[in-house]
Amino acid sequence: MTLQHPPATPAERVAALRGQLAQAGLGACLVPTADPHLSEYLPEHWAARAWLSGFDGSAGSLLVTADFAGLWTDSRYWVQAETQLQGSGIVLMRAGAPDVPDPLDWALAHLARGDRVAVDGRVMDLASERRWRAGLEAEGMALELGRDPVGAVWAGRPALPAAPVFEHMPPHACRTRAGNLEAVRAAMRDHGAAWHLLSSLDDIAWLLNLRGADVDYNPVFLAHALLDEKQVRLYVAAGKVDAALAARLAADGVVLCDYDALAADLAGLPAGAGLLVDPARVTAGTLSHAPGARRIEAINPSQLLKAVKTQAEADQIRQAMAQDGAALCEFFAWFEAALASGRPLTEIDVDTHLSAARARRPGFVSLSFATIAGFNANGAMPHYRATEASHAVIQGDGLLLIDSGGQYLGGTTDITRVVPVGSPSAEQRADYTTVLQAHIALARARFPEDTPSSVLDTLARMPLWRRGLDYGHGTGHGVGYFLNVHEGPQSISVRGHARAHQGMKAGMLTSNEPGLYRDGQWGIRIENLVLAVPAGQTGFGSFLAFETVTLCPIDTRCVVREQLSADETAWLDAYHARVRERLLPLVDGAARDWLLARTEPL
């Protein structure tokens, strides 16, 4: 099909895609939000769903047929998607809502026997491929992975990123590349695997003590890696690794290969060779090139190895948190002074000035995700982002939610604070205090080592449940070490599963972020990062507790003091005393005055 004019709008792009489907005799095209590495944040080259639909949220799947186009996304993005899909002809499918089938169930109900569904296999995870293939074939339909119908109509598709790869060096790199490789190879031997394939970018970056800038907010680079007992083949685009770094890698048995050479090497693996792969972190298209290998499916060993921070890494993290806290003190001092002056402020100003404060701190590299600054109703959208075209002025009475974070050479930060503007209402103050109680409940937890992380979620929800309240997201996610702000395997979420590899261990860095959202009114979330630390041995085993490592005052102006118990008040006062002690040496002037005022005991 030849395009006379490149499609410029989502409606035109969907129409062009339908032309491709008709020409190929396809019944439907599934467009997931993914790349060949199953990354959370995608390089523009792989943002096919966003390009096609106009919806730029970080989660969602698009299904297009001859007479239907539907975008499935979860409740975090319903308001955003409803706005961005206007005029596209694409129907918002509210994933998780009652009576809304998932994309496969919708396809099974509306497609006919003999229909074929195309999806770019390079970006489809193995578990989804198996589910779709089994479901379609049971109804006389078929799944095709070898086509890229969206790519055929995507004129001017952005090139793959070409940022250089660099080495994470001591003192911030606290483990050696050789040590990481030996730990992973020991796990390979335990699994009886001669080979191990890695496509997940955070695992590769951690394994080789390398970092990059190919993906927004995550210091990683596009690559695959194939390990055996003696060698690592690193598949990366030419020119991204300079000669000096290539020589240091070679000394550790790391051989550079062209990014596109993986398929041929997988095809050349010995028949029956044991290949360790993580089905949640490798795509069906990538594995299709290794038909002769004997797959051994298990979580990547590096997932748990990197999740458990060493003592040296924990010390670096504490230093990074102090620098981040100092930046926040500078920002909030500026913000409150600007607000008091009557100067017009917008959500965009929050992002601009907070990012600048972080950039002035030692070791800062980049933001760890796009800053969320939502005033009143905008704060009720957990993944809201202000843009030049759509943002709020911060004026009147209400609550401002700010969720932000930074990448430092010595750690990754993620923090949410809510601050009052004008005079918050009694209901807002009650909600805020309830979320604070939820945060404190998890922060004070003591639990047996290896407790499934999902079990801890209930601790934070209890104060909300007592009031008949709840929130739709998980309470905590793992955080990398100068790596991805969201990492596994631990996940404190009611939607999690009590799997063996999700047990809590000393050294895991996790967020503590309960929230409460009233659509169209306000949102509240209080987030710190917590480090699991030993809490003693009893006759019932080893116990853990959480050390709160984030250092920034929690605004007490919205607290209903009589709503807090004596223990909760004591926790908050002790936290503020520690914040004051750690941050005072790092700030001066207005930032120092602000810190002293905001850490006064209740």
GROMACS .gro file of N, CA, C and O in nm, residues 111-171:
model
  244
  111LEU      N    1  -1.465  -1.128   1.657
  111LEU     CA    2  -1.403  -1.175   1.533
  111LEU      C    3  -1.465  -1.307   1.490
  111LEU      O    4  -1.535  -1.373   1.567
  112ALA      N    5  -1.439  -1.346   1.365
  112ALA     CA    6  -1.500  -1.466   1.309
  112ALA      C    7  -1.396  -1.577   1.294
  112ALA      O    8  -1.275  -1.551   1.289
  113ARG      N    9  -1.442  -1.700   1.286
  113ARG     CA   10  -1.353  -1.813   1.261
  113ARG      C   11  -1.274  -1.787   1.133
  113ARG      O   12  -1.328  -1.737   1.034
  114GLY      N   13  -1.147  -1.818   1.137
  114GLY     CA   14  -1.062  -1.794   1.022
  114GLY      C   15  -0.991  -1.659   1.025
  114GLY      O   16  -0.897  -1.637   0.948
  115ASP      N   17  -1.033  -1.570   1.113
  115ASP     CA   18  -0.968  -1.439   1.123
  115ASP      C   19  -0.827  -1.455   1.179
  115ASP      O   20  -0.800  -1.543   1.262
  116ARG      N   21  -0.739  -1.366   1.135
  116ARG     CA   22  -0.602  -1.363   1.185
  116ARG      C   23  -0.576  -1.229   1.253
  116ARG      O   24  -0.615  -1.124   1.202
  117VAL      N   25  -0.511  -1.235   1.370
  117VAL     CA   26  -0.478  -1.115   1.446
  117VAL      C   27  -0.327  -1.095   1.438
  117VAL      O   28  -0.249  -1.182   1.475
  118ALA      N   29  -0.286  -0.977   1.390
  118ALA     CA   30  -0.144  -0.946   1.377
  118ALA      C   31  -0.096  -0.867   1.498
  118ALA      O   32  -0.166  -0.780   1.549
  119VAL      N   33   0.024  -0.897   1.542
  119VAL     CA   34   0.092  -0.819   1.645
  119VAL      C   35   0.241  -0.830   1.617
  119VAL      O   36   0.290  -0.935   1.574
  120ASP      N   37   0.312  -0.722   1.637
  120ASP     CA   38   0.457  -0.724   1.618
  120ASP      C   39   0.518  -0.810   1.727
  120ASP      O   40   0.526  -0.770   1.844
  121GLY      N   41   0.561  -0.931   1.690
  121GLY     CA   42   0.613  -1.025   1.789
  121GLY      C   43   0.735  -0.973   1.862
  121GLY      O   44   0.767  -1.021   1.971
  122ARG      N   45   0.804  -0.877   1.804
  122ARG     CA   46   0.924  -0.822   1.870
  122ARG      C   47   0.890  -0.753   2.001
  122ARG      O   48   0.980  -0.733   2.084
  123VAL      N   49   0.762  -0.714   2.020
  123VAL     CA   50   0.726  -0.639   2.140
  123VAL      C   51   0.618  -0.710   2.222
  123VAL      O   52   0.560  -0.649   2.313
  124MET      N   53   0.592  -0.837   2.195
  124MET     CA   54   0.489  -0.910   2.269
  124MET      C   55   0.554  -1.006   2.368
  124MET      O   56   0.632  -1.093   2.329
  125ASP      N   57   0.522  -0.989   2.495
  125ASP     CA   58   0.582  -1.076   2.596
  125ASP      C   59   0.532  -1.219   2.580
  125ASP      O   60   0.425  -1.244   2.525
  126LEU      N   61   0.611  -1.312   2.629
  126LEU     CA   62   0.585  -1.453   2.606
  126LEU      C   63   0.453  -1.498   2.668
  126LEU      O   64   0.377  -1.574   2.607
  127ALA      N   65   0.423  -1.450   2.789
  127ALA     CA   66   0.298  -1.491   2.854
  127ALA      C   67   0.177  -1.445   2.773
  127ALA      O   68   0.079  -1.520   2.758
  128SER      N   69   0.179  -1.322   2.723
  128SER     CA   70   0.067  -1.272   2.643
  128SER      C   71   0.054  -1.349   2.513
  128SER      O   72  -0.057  -1.381   2.468
  129GLU      N   73   0.168  -1.379   2.451
  129GLU     CA   74   0.164  -1.454   2.326
  129GLU      C   75   0.099  -1.590   2.346
  129GLU      O   76   0.016  -1.633   2.266
  130ARG      N   77   0.131  -1.657   2.454
  130ARG     CA   78   0.073  -1.788   2.479
  130ARG      C   79  -0.077  -1.779   2.503
  130ARG      O   80  -0.154  -1.860   2.451
  131ARG      N   81  -0.118  -1.678   2.578
  131ARG     CA   82  -0.261  -1.663   2.607
  131ARG      C   83  -0.339  -1.631   2.481
  131ARG      O   84  -0.445  -1.689   2.456
  132TRP      N   85  -0.289  -1.536   2.403
  132TRP     CA   86  -0.359  -1.499   2.280
  132TRP      C   87  -0.363  -1.615   2.181
  132TRP      O   88  -0.467  -1.643   2.120
  133ARG      N   89  -0.252  -1.684   2.165
  133ARG     CA   90  -0.249  -1.793   2.068
  133ARG      C   91  -0.346  -1.905   2.108
  133ARG      O   92  -0.423  -1.955   2.026
  134ALA      N   93  -0.344  -1.942   2.235
  134ALA     CA   94  -0.432  -2.049   2.281
  134ALA      C   95  -0.579  -2.007   2.267
  134ALA      O   96  -0.663  -2.086   2.220
  135GLY      N   97  -0.610  -1.883   2.306
  135GLY     CA   98  -0.749  -1.837   2.298
  135GLY      C   99  -0.800  -1.830   2.156
  135GLY      O  100  -0.912  -1.874   2.126
  136LEU      N  101  -0.718  -1.775   2.066
  136LEU     CA  102  -0.761  -1.762   1.926
  136LEU      C  103  -0.773  -1.898   1.859
  136LEU      O  104  -0.871  -1.925   1.788
  137GLU      N  105  -0.675  -1.983   1.880
  137GLU     CA  106  -0.678  -2.113   1.812
  137GLU      C  107  -0.794  -2.199   1.859
  137GLU      O  108  -0.850  -2.278   1.781
  138ALA      N  109  -0.834  -2.183   1.985
  138ALA     CA  110  -0.949  -2.259   2.035
  138ALA      C  111  -1.078  -2.222   1.962
  138ALA      O  112  -1.173  -2.301   1.958
  139GLU      N  113  -1.082  -2.101   1.903
  139GLU     CA  114  -1.200  -2.055   1.830
  139GLU      C  115  -1.178  -2.051   1.680
  139GLU      O  116  -1.251  -1.984   1.607
  140GLY      N  117  -1.076  -2.122   1.633
  140GLY     CA  118  -1.052  -2.130   1.490
  140GLY      C  119  -0.990  -2.006   1.430
  140GLY      O  120  -1.001  -1.981   1.309
  141MET      N  121  -0.922  -1.926   1.512
  141MET     CA  122  -0.854  -1.805   1.465
  141MET      C  123  -0.703  -1.825   1.478
  141MET      O  124  -0.657  -1.929   1.525
  142ALA      N  125  -0.626  -1.726   1.438
  142ALA     CA  126  -0.481  -1.740   1.441
  142ALA      C  127  -0.414  -1.611   1.484
  142ALA      O  128  -0.467  -1.501   1.464
  143LEU      N  129  -0.296  -1.625   1.544
  143LEU     CA  130  -0.213  -1.512   1.584
  143LEU      C  131  -0.091  -1.509   1.493
  143LEU      O  132  -0.024  -1.610   1.474
  144GLU      N  133  -0.060  -1.392   1.436
  144GLU     CA  134   0.056  -1.376   1.349
  144GLU      C  135   0.152  -1.277   1.413
  144GLU      O  136   0.117  -1.163   1.441
  145LEU      N  137   0.278  -1.322   1.433
  145LEU     CA  138   0.377  -1.240   1.500
  145LEU      C  139   0.477  -1.176   1.404
  145LEU      O  140   0.554  -1.089   1.445
  146GLY      N  141   0.478  -1.215   1.281
  146GLY     CA  142   0.583  -1.171   1.189
  146GLY      C  143   0.554  -1.044   1.115
  146GLY      O  144   0.630  -1.007   1.024
  147ARG      N  145   0.446  -0.975   1.146
  147ARG     CA  146   0.408  -0.853   1.074
  147ARG      C  147   0.418  -0.731   1.165
  147ARG      O  148   0.402  -0.741   1.286
  148ASP      N  149   0.439  -0.617   1.102
  148ASP     CA  150   0.437  -0.489   1.173
  148ASP      C  151   0.351  -0.391   1.094
  148ASP      O  152   0.402  -0.300   1.027
  149PRO      N  153   0.219  -0.408   1.097
  149PRO     CA  154   0.132  -0.322   1.017
  149PRO      C  155   0.143  -0.174   1.052
  149PRO      O  156   0.130  -0.088   0.965
  150VAL      N  157   0.168  -0.143   1.180
  150VAL     CA  158   0.181  -0.003   1.219
  150VAL      C  159   0.305   0.058   1.154
  150VAL      O  160   0.302   0.170   1.101
  151GLY      N  161   0.415  -0.016   1.156
  151GLY     CA  162   0.538   0.034   1.096
  151GLY      C  163   0.522   0.064   0.948
  151GLY      O  164   0.587   0.155   0.894
  152ALA      N  165   0.434  -0.009   0.881
  152ALA     CA  166   0.413   0.011   0.738
  152ALA      C  167   0.347   0.145   0.707
  152ALA      O  168   0.360   0.196   0.595
  153VAL      N  169   0.277   0.203   0.805
  153VAL     CA  170   0.209   0.331   0.779
  153VAL      C  171   0.272   0.446   0.859
  153VAL      O  172   0.225   0.559   0.850
  154TRP      N  173   0.378   0.418   0.935
  154TRP     CA  174   0.440   0.518   1.021
  154TRP      C  175   0.549   0.591   0.944
  154TRP      O  176   0.667   0.556   0.951
  155ALA      N  177   0.510   0.692   0.869
  155ALA     CA  178   0.606   0.773   0.796
  155ALA      C  179   0.684   0.859   0.895
  155ALA      O  180   0.629   0.915   0.989
  156GLY      N  181   0.815   0.868   0.875
  156GLY     CA  182   0.897   0.949   0.964
  156GLY      C  183   0.916   0.889   1.101
  156GLY      O  184   0.939   0.963   1.198
  157ARG      N  185   0.909   0.757   1.111
  157ARG     CA  186   0.929   0.692   1.241
  157ARG      C  187   1.065   0.729   1.298
  157ARG      O  188   1.168   0.721   1.228
  158PRO      N  189   1.072   0.770   1.424
  158PRO     CA  190   1.201   0.810   1.482
  158PRO      C  191   1.301   0.696   1.479
  158PRO      O  192   1.267   0.578   1.491
  159ALA      N  193   1.428   0.732   1.462
  159ALA     CA  194   1.534   0.633   1.464
  159ALA      C  195   1.556   0.582   1.605
  159ALA      O  196   1.512   0.643   1.704
  160LEU      N  197   1.624   0.469   1.616
  160LEU     CA  198   1.661   0.418   1.747
  160LEU      C  199   1.760   0.514   1.813
  160LEU      O  200   1.840   0.578   1.745
  161PRO      N  201   1.756   0.529   1.945
  161PRO     CA  202   1.847   0.623   2.013
  161PRO      C  203   1.992   0.579   1.998
  161PRO      O  204   2.023   0.460   1.984
  162ALA      N  205   2.082   0.677   2.003
  162ALA     CA  206   2.223   0.649   1.978
  162ALA      C  207   2.314   0.705   2.087
  162ALA      O  208   2.432   0.730   2.064
  163ALA      N  209   2.259   0.725   2.208
  163ALA     CA  210   2.340   0.781   2.318
  163ALA      C  211   2.452   0.684   2.355
  163ALA      O  212   2.435   0.561   2.350
  164PRO      N  213   2.568   0.735   2.395
  164PRO     CA  214   2.680   0.646   2.430
  164PRO      C  215   2.656   0.570   2.560
  164PRO      O  216   2.583   0.616   2.648
  165VAL      N  217   2.718   0.457   2.570
  165VAL     CA  218   2.717   0.376   2.692
  165VAL      C  219   2.835   0.421   2.779
  165VAL      O  220   2.944   0.449   2.728
  166PHE      N  221   2.813   0.429   2.911
  166PHE     CA  222   2.923   0.465   2.999
  166PHE      C  223   2.928   0.368   3.117
  166PHE      O  224   2.832   0.295   3.145
  167GLU      N  225   3.039   0.368   3.186
  167GLU     CA  226   3.060   0.274   3.295
  167GLU      C  227   3.022   0.338   3.428
  167GLU      O  228   3.056   0.454   3.456
  168HIS      N  229   2.952   0.263   3.511
  168HIS     CA  230   2.922   0.307   3.647
  168HIS      C  231   3.044   0.272   3.732
  168HIS      O  232   3.079   0.155   3.747
  169MET      N  233   3.107   0.374   3.786
  169MET     CA  234   3.239   0.357   3.847
  169MET      C  235   3.233   0.370   3.999
  169MET      O  236   3.145   0.435   4.054
  170PRO      N  237   3.333   0.310   4.070
  170PRO     CA  238   3.345   0.334   4.214
  170PRO      C  239   3.371   0.482   4.239
  170PRO      O  240   3.427   0.551   4.153
  171PRO      N  241   3.332   0.536   4.355
  171PRO     CA  242   3.277   0.463   4.470
  171PRO      C  243   3.128   0.434   4.458
  171PRO      O  244   3.074   0.362   4.542
   0.00000   0.00000   0.00000
